[in-house]
Coordinates of C-alpha atoms in Angstrom, one line a residue:
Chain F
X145 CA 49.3 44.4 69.2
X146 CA 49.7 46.6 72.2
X147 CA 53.6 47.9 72.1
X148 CA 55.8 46.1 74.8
X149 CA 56.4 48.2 77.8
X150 CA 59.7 50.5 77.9
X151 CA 59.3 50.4 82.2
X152 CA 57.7 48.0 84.2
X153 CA 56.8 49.0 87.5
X154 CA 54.9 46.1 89.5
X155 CA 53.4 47.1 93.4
X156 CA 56.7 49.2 93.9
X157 CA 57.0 50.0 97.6
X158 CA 59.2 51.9 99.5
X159 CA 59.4 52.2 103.5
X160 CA 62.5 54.3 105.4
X161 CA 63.3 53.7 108.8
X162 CA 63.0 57.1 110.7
X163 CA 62.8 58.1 114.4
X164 CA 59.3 57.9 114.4
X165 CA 59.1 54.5 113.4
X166 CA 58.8 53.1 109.7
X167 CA 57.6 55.6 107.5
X168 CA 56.4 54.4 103.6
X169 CA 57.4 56.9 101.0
X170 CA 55.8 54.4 97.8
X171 CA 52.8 52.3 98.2
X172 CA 52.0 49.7 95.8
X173 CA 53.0 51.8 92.4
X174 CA 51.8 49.6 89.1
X175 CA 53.4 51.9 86.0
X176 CA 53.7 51.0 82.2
X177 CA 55.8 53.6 80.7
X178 CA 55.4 52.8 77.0
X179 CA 58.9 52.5 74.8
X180 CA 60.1 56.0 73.9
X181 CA 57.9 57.8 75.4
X182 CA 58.3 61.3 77.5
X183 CA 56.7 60.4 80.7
X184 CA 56.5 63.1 83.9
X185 CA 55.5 63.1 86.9
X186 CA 54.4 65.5 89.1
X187 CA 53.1 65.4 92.8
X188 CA 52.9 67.5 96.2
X189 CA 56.4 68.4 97.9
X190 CA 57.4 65.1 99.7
X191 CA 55.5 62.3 97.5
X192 CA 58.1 60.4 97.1
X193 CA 58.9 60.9 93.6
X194 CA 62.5 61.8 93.8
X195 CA 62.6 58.6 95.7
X196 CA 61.1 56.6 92.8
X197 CA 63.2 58.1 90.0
X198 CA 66.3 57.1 92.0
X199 CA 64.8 53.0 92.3
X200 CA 64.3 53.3 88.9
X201 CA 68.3 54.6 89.0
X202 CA 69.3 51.8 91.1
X203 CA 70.6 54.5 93.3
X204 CA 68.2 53.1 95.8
X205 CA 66.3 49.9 96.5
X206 CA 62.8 48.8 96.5
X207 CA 61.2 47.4 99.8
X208 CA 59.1 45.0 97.8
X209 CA 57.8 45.0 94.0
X210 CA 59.7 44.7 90.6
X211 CA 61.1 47.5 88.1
X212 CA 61.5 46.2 84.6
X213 CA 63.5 48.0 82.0
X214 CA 63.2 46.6 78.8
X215 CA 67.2 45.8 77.5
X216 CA 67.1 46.3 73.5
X217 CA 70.4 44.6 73.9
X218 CA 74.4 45.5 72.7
X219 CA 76.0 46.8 75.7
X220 CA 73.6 50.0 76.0
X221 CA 73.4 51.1 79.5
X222 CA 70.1 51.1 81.3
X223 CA 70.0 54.3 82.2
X224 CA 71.4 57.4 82.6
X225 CA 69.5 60.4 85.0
X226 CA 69.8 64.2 85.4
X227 CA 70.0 65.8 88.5
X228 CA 68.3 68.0 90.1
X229 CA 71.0 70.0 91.9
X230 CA 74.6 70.9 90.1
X231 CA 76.5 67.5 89.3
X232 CA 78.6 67.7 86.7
X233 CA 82.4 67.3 87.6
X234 CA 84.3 70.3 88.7
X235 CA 87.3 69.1 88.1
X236 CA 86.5 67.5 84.7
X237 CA 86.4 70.1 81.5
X238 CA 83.0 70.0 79.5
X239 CA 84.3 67.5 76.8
X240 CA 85.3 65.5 79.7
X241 CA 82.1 65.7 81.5
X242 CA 79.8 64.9 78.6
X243 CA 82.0 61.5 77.6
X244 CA 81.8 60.5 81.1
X245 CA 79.6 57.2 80.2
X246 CA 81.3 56.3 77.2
X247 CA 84.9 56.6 78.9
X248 CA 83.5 54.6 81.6
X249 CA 82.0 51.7 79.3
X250 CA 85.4 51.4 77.4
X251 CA 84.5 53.8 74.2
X252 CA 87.7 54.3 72.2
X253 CA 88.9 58.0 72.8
X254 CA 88.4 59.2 69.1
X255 CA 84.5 58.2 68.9
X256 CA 83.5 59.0 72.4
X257 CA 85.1 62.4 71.6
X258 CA 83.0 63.0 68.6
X259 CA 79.9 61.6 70.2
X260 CA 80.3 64.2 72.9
X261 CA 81.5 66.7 70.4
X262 CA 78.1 66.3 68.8
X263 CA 76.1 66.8 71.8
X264 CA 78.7 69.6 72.9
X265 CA 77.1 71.3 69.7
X266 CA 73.5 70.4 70.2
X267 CA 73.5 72.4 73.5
X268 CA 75.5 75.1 72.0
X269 CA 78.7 75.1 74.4
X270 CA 81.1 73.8 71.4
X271 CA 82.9 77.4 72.4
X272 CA 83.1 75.8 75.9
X273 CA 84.5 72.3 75.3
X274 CA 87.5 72.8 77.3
X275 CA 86.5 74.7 79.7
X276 CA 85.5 73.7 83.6
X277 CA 82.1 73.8 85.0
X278 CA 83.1 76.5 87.4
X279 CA 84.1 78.8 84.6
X280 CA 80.1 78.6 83.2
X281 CA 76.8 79.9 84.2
X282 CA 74.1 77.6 86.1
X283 CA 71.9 77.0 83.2
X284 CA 74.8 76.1 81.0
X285 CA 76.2 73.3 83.5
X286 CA 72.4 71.8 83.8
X287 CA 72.9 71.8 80.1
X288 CA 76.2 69.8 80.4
X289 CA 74.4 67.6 82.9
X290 CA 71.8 66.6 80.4
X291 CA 74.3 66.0 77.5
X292 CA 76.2 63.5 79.6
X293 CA 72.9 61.7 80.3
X294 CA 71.9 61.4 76.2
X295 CA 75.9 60.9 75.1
X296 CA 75.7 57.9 76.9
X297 CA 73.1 56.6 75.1
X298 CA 71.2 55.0 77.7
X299 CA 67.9 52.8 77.4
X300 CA 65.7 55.1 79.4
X301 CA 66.7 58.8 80.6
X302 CA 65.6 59.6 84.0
X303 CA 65.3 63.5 84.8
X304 CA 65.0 65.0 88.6
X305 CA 63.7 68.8 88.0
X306 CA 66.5 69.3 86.4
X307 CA 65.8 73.0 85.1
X308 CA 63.9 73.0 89.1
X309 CA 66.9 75.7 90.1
X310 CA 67.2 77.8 87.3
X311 CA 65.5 80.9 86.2
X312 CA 62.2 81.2 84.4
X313 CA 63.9 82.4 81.0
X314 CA 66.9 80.3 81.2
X315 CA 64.2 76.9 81.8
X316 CA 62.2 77.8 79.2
X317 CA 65.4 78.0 76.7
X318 CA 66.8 74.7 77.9
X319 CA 62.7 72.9 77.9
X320 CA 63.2 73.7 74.2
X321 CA 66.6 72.9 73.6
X322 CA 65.3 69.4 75.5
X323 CA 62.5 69.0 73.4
X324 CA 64.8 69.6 70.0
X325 CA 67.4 66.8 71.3
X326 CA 64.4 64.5 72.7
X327 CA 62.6 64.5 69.1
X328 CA 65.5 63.3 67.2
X329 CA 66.3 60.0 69.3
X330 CA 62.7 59.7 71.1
X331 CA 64.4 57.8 73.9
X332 CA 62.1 56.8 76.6
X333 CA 62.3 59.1 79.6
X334 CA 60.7 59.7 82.7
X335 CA 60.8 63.6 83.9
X336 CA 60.3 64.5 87.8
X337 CA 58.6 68.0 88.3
X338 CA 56.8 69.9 90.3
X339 CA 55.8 72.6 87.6
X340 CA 52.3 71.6 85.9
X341 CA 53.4 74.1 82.6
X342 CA 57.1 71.9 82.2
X343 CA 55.0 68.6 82.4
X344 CA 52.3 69.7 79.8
X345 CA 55.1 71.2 77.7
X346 CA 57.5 68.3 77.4
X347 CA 55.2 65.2 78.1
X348 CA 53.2 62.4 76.3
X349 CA 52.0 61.7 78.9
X350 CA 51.7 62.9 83.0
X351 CA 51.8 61.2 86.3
X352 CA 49.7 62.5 89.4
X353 CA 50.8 61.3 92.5
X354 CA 49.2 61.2 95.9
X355 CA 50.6 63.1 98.9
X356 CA 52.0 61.2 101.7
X357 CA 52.0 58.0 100.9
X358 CA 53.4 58.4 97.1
X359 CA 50.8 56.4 95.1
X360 CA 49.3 56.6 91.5
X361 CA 46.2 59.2 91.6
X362 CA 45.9 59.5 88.3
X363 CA 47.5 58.9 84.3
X364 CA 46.2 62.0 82.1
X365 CA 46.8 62.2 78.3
X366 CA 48.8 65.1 77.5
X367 CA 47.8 64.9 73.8
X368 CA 49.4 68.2 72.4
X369 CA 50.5 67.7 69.1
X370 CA 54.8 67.1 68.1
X371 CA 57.3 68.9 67.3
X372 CA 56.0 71.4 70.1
X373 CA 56.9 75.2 70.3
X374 CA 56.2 75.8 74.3
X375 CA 55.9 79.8 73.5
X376 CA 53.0 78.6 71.2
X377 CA 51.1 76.0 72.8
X378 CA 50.9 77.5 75.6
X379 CA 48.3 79.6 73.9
X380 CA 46.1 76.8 72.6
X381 CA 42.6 76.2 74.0
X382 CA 43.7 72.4 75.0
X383 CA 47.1 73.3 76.8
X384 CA 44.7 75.4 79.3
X385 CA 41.9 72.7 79.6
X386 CA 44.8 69.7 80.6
X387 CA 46.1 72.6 82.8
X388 CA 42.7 72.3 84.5
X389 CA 42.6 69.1 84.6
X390 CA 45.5 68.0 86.0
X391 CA 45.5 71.1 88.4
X392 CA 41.8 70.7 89.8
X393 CA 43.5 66.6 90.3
X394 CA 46.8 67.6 92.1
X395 CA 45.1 70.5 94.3
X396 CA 43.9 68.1 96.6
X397 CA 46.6 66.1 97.2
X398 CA 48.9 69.1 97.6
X399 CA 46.0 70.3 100.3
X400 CA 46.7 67.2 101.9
X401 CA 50.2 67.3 101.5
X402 CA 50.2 70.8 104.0
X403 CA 47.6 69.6 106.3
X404 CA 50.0 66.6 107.0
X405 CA 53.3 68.9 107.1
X406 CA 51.5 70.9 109.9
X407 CA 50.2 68.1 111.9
X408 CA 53.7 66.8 112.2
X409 CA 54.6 70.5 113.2
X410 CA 57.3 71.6 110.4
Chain I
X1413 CA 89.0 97.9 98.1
X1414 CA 91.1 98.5 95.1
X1415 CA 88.6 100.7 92.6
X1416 CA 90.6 102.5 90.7
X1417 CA 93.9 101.5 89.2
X1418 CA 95.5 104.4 90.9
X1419 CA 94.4 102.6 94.2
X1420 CA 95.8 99.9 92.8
X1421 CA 99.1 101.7 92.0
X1422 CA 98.6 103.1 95.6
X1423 CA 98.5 99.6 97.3
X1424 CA 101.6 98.4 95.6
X1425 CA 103.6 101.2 96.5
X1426 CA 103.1 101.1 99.9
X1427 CA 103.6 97.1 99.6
X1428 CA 107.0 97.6 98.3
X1429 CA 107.9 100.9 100.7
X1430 CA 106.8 99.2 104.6
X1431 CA 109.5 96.7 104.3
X1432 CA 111.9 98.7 103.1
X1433 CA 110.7 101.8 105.4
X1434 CA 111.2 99.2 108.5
X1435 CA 114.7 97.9 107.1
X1436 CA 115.7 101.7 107.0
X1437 CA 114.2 102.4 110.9
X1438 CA 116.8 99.3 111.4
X1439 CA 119.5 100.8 110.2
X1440 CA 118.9 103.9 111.3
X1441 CA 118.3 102.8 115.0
X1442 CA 122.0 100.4 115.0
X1443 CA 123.5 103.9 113.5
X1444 CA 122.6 105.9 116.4
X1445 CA 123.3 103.2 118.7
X1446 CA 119.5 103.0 119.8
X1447 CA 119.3 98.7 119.5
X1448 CA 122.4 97.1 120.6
X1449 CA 124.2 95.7 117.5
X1450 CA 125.6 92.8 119.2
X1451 CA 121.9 91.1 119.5
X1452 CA 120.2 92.7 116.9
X1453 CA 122.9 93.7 114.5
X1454 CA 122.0 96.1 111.1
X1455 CA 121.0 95.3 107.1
X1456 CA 124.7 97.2 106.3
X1457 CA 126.3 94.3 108.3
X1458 CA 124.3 91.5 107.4
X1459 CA 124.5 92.3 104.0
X1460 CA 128.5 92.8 104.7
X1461 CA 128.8 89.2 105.9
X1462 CA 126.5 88.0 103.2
X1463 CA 129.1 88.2 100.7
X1464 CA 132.1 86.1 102.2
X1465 CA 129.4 83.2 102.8
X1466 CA 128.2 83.1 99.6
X1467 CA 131.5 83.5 98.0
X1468 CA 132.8 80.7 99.7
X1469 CA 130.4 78.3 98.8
X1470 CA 129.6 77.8 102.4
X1471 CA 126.1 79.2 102.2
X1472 CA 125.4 77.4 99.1
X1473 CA 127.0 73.9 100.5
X1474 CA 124.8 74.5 103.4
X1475 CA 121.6 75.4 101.8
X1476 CA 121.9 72.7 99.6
X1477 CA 122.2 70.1 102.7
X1478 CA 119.3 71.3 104.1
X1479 CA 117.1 71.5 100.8
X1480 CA 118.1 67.9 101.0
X1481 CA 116.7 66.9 103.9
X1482 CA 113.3 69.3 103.5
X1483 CA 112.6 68.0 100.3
X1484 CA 113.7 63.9 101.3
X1485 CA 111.5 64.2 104.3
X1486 CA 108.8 66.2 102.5
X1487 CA 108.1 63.0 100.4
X1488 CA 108.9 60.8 102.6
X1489 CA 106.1 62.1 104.7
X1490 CA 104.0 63.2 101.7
X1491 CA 103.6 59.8 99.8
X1492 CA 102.8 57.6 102.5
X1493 CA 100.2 60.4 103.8
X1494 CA 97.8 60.6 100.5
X1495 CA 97.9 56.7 100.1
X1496 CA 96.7 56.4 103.9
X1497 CA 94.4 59.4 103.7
X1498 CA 92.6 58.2 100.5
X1499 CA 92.5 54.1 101.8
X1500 CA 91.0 56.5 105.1
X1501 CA 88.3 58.4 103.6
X1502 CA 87.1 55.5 101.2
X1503 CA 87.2 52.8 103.6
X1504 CA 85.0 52.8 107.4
X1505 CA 86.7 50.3 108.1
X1506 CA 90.5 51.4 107.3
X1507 CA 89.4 55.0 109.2
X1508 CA 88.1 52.7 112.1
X1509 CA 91.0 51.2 112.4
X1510 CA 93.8 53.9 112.3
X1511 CA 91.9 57.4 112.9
X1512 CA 92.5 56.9 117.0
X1513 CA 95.8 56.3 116.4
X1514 CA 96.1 59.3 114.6
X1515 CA 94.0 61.2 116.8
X1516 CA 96.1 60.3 119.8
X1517 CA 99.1 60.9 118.3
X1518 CA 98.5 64.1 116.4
X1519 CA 99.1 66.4 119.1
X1520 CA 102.2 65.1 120.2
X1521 CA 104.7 67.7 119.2
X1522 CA 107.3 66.5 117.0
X1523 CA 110.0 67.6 118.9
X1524 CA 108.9 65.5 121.8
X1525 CA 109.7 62.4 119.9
X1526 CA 113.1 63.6 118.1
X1527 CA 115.5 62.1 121.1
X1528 CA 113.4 58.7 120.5
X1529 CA 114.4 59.1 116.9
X1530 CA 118.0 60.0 117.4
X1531 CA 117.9 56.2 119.5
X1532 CA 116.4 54.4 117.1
X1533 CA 118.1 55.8 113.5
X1534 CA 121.2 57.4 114.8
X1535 CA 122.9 60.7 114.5
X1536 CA 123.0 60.5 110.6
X1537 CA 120.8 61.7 108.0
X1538 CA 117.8 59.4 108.4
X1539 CA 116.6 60.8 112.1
X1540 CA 116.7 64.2 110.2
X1541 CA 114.4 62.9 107.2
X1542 CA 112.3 61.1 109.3
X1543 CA 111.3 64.0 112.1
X1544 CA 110.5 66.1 108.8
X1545 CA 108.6 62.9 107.0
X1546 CA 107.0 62.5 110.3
X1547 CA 105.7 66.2 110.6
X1548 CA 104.6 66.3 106.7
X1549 CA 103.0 63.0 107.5
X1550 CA 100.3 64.0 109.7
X1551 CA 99.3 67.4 108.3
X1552 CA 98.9 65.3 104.9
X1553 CA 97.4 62.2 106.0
X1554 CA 94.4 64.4 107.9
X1555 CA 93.6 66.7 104.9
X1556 CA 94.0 64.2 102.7
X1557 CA 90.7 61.9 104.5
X1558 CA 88.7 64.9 105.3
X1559 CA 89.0 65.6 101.1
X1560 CA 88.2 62.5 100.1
X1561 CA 85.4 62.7 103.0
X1562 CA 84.3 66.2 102.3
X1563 CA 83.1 64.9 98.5
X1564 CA 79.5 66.1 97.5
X1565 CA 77.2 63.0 97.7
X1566 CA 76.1 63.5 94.4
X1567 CA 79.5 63.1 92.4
X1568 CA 79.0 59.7 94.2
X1569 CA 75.5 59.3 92.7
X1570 CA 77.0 60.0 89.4
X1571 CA 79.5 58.0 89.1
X1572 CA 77.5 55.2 90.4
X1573 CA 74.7 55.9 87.9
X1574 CA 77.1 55.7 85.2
X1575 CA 78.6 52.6 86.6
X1576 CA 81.8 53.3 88.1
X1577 CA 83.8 50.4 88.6
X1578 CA 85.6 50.6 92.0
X1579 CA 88.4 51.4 89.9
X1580 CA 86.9 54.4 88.0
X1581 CA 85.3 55.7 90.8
X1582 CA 89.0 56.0 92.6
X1583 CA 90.1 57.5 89.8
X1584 CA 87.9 59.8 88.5
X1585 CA 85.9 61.0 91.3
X1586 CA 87.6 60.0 95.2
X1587 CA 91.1 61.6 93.8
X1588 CA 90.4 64.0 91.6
X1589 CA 87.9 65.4 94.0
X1590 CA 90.0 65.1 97.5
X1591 CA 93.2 66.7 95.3
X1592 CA 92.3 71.1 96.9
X1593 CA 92.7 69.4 100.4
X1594 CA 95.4 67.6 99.6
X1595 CA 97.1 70.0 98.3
X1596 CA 96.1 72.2 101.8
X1597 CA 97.8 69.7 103.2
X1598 CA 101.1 69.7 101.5
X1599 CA 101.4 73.2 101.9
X1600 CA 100.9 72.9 105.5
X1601 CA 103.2 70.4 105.6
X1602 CA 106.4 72.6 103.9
X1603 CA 105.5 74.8 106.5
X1604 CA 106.1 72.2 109.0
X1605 CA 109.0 70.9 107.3
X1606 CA 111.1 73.9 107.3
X1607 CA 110.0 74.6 111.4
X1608 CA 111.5 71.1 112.1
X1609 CA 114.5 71.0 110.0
X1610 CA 116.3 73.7 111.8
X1611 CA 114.9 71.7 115.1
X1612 CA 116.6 68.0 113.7
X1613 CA 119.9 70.3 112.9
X1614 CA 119.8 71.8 116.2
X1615 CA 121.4 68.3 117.4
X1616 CA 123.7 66.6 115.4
X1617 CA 124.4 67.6 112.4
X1618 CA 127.3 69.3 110.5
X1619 CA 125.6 71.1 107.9
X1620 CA 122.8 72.6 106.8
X1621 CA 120.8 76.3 107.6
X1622 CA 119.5 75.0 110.8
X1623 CA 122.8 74.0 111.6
X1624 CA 124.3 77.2 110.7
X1625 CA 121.9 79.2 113.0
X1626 CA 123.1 76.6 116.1
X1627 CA 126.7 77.4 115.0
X1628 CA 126.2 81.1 114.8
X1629 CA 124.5 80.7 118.3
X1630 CA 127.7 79.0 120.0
X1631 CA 130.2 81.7 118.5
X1632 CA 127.8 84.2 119.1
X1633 CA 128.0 85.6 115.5
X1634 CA 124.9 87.0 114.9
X1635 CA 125.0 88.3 111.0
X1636 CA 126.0 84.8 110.6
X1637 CA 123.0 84.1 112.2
X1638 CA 120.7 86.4 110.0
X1639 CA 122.0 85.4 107.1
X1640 CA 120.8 82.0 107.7
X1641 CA 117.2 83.5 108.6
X1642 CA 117.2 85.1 105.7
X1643 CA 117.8 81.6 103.7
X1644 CA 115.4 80.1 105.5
X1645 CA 112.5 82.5 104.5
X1646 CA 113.9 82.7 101.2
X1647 CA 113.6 79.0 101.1
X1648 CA 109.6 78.9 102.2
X1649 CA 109.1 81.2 99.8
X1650 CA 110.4 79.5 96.7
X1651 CA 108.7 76.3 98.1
X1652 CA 105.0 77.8 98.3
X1653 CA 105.8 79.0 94.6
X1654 CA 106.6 75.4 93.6
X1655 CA 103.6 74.3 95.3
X1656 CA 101.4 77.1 94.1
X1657 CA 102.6 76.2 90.1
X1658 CA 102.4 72.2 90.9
X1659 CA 98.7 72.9 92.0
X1660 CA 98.0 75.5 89.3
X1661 CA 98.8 72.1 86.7
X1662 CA 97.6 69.3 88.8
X1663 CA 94.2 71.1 89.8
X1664 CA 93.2 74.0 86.5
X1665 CA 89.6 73.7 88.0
X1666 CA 89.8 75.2 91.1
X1667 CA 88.8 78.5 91.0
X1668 CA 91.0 81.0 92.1

């Protein structure tokens, strides 16, 4: 019996009002994104994808089509997302930051402190518990930023580059340190990049989307074996044939993607 | 730039010495009868009719009056600002409503309007607290929109990811978030307090610093004067230290 879906996306569509006249972002997306399941997608600059993570958010709405999230009941919340740019409260201290949800959902004080004290610890900043964002470095607020999202204990996880602005070494630390915290709860999550490596690195599985309008080109198998080093499988014959794969499928649309940006004369 | 700490040393010094050089260059100049004493009198004789007002309890009577007033008006001005500047910033339709009214009447100067006040609340201590509340009022009310206003979007995407309640969203994010501007406000609004207190004491009133400036203007006493000056910016100062410590504890994230 095929597993029950942990997202339902049915003809998702999305169309903005612009000066130009209506412009579609999403055309028609179908998606099953199995339960607990590390699901990325990646697309040319401008396919819409930020835009789909945030309907899946309910930070924005559809213009037609359904999104079904599968409620394994209690009062979990349905989701919790990353983002891309720095947005983790100044004027909250890291403790504060991280128990966000829970405070919100009516946690007691005493657990939701050692639920966030346990994540605190799993991305190493148990030294920085009381401190305030603007007292860290970049990479260590994007790691606050994705310890709120996993204290709160959502049913999926929704991620928007969120290592997009930080340097190569610090993104590969925290794509570990990701990895380590992802394989012990195996909550379902859906992971926006643009970097082919960080998809085939952290995914089950990887979305290709079109350029302009954002639709489903392609679903490829990213069938690397678990618990993954990324120093390691980078080096394996079958991380560089996916590469190829899902490069020689994206190269097109990100061909398209320019031709497009230059007609309308950016 | 300070490099060294004897650049450092350096830059003090010469902190603490320009004052002190220019009070000498005073004295010096009423000595040789260079500045006429009678307008612009000397620190030996200031500091000579320092001691008589402050022995007699005058000074401090009058200081007190006036700290009073400042700090009545102050939060008088202060309180009903933030509430209107937050409703402002989190509602289009409360900023709709009352942001040309502000606008219009923002750049009316406060002393303008202080003989309507004396007609409506008298010559007593109300018309003094409310030209100062008025003042403070304005300076607060506008900072406080433009920092609810001046939010990052995404704080907003946050908390409404993590399903703020209207509720938790004024509280942990619209507040909180607004609190550097406000507190830009406040401080322009001591500022403004203290310029209009010695205005509403000009007419009126039978104490207070202002009032002793007025005073030493009719009996043409001008230590008397300068004494009072000196209150005054002694008075500013120890306010934008109480300010600066309130906003050091209210707001530990901002960095300095």
């Amino acid at each position: 019996m095929a597993k029950e879906p942990g997202i339902k996306l049915e003809g998702v569509s999305k169309c903005f009002e612009s000066r130009t006249g209506p412009v579609t972002a999403l055309e028609t997306i179908d998606l099953d994104i199995r339960d607990g399941e590390f699901f990325c997608i990646v697309g040319p600059s401008g396919c819409g994808k930020t835009t789909l993570l945030r309907i899946l958010a309910g930070l924005e709405d559809s213009t037609s089509g359904k999104v079904l999230v599968r409620q394994g009941g209690g009062n979990r919340p349905l989701n919790s997302m990353v983002f891309q740019e720095q947005s983790v409260f100044p004027w909250m201290t890291v403790r504060a930051n991280v128990s966000y949800g829970l405070r919100l959902r009516g946690v007691p004080a005493k657990e939701r402190n050692e639920i966030a004290a346990s994540y605190i610890r799993k991305i190493g900043l148990s030294k920085f518990a009381d401190c305030y964002p603007h007292q860290l470095s970049g990479g260590m607020k994007q790691r606050v930023s994705v310890a709120r999202a996993f204290a709160n204990d959502p049913e999926i996880l929704l991620m928007d580059e969120p290592f997009g602005a930080l340097d190569e070494q610090n993104r590969i630390i925290l794509q570990q340190e990701l990895l380590r915290i992802w394989e012990e709860t195996h909550k379902t999550t859906v992971f926006i990049t643009h970097s082919i490596d960080e998809a085939l690195c952290l995914g089950d599985r990887v979305l290709i989307m079109t350029a302009h309008p954002g639709r489903v080109k392609a679903i490829i198998d990213i069938d690397l074996p678990r618990p993954r080093d990324i120093a390691e499988i980078r080096t394996t014959l079958h991380y560089n044939e996916l590469f190829q794969t899902v490069w020689l499928t994206l190269r097109d649309e990100v061909l398209k993607g320019k031709e497009l940006e230059m007609a309308q004369g950016k | 730039m300070a490099k060294s700490p004897h650049n450092t040393l350096l830059f003090r010094t010469l902190s603490v010495l320009s004052p002190l050089t220019l009070l000498l260059v005073w004295e010096l100049l009423a000595r040789i009868h260079a500045i006429d004493t009678r307008l612009f009198s000397s620190p030996s004789l200031i500091v000579q009719a320092f001691a008589p007002l402050a022995l007699s309890g005058e000074l401090i009577l009058n200081t007190l009056v006036s700290v009073q007033r400042v700090v009545l008006g102050f939060v008088a001005g202060a309180a009903p600002g933030i509430v209107l500047g937050m409703s402002m910033g989190l509602s289009p339709f409360v900023r709709s409503a009352v942001e040309p009214m502000i606008a219009a009447t923002y750049p009316i100067p406060k002393l303008a309007i202080m003989p309507l006040i004396l007609l409506v609340f008298g010559l007593g201590e109300t018309s003094k607290v409310f030209t100062i509340a008025i003042g403070v009022f304005y300076l607060v009310v506008i900072n406080t929109m433009a920092g609810v206003l001046n939010i990052d979007k995404i704080y907003l995407d946050v908390a409404k990811n993590f399903g703020a309640s209207r509720k938790d969203f004024y509280l942990t994010v619209a507040f909180p978030g607004a609190l550097p501007l406000i507190f830009a406000g406040l401080k322009l609004g001591m500022g403004m307090a203290l310029i209009l207190i010695v205005a509403a004491e000009m007419s009126a009133a039978k104490a207070g610093v202002g009032w002793m400036i007025w005073r030493a203007y009719d009996m043409f006493d001008i230590e008397r004067m300068f004494v009072a000056l000196i209150v005054l910016s002694v008075l500013g100062y120890i306010f934008s230290l109480l300010l600066d410590a309130v906003e050091r504890w209210v707001v530990p994230w901002k960095q300095q």
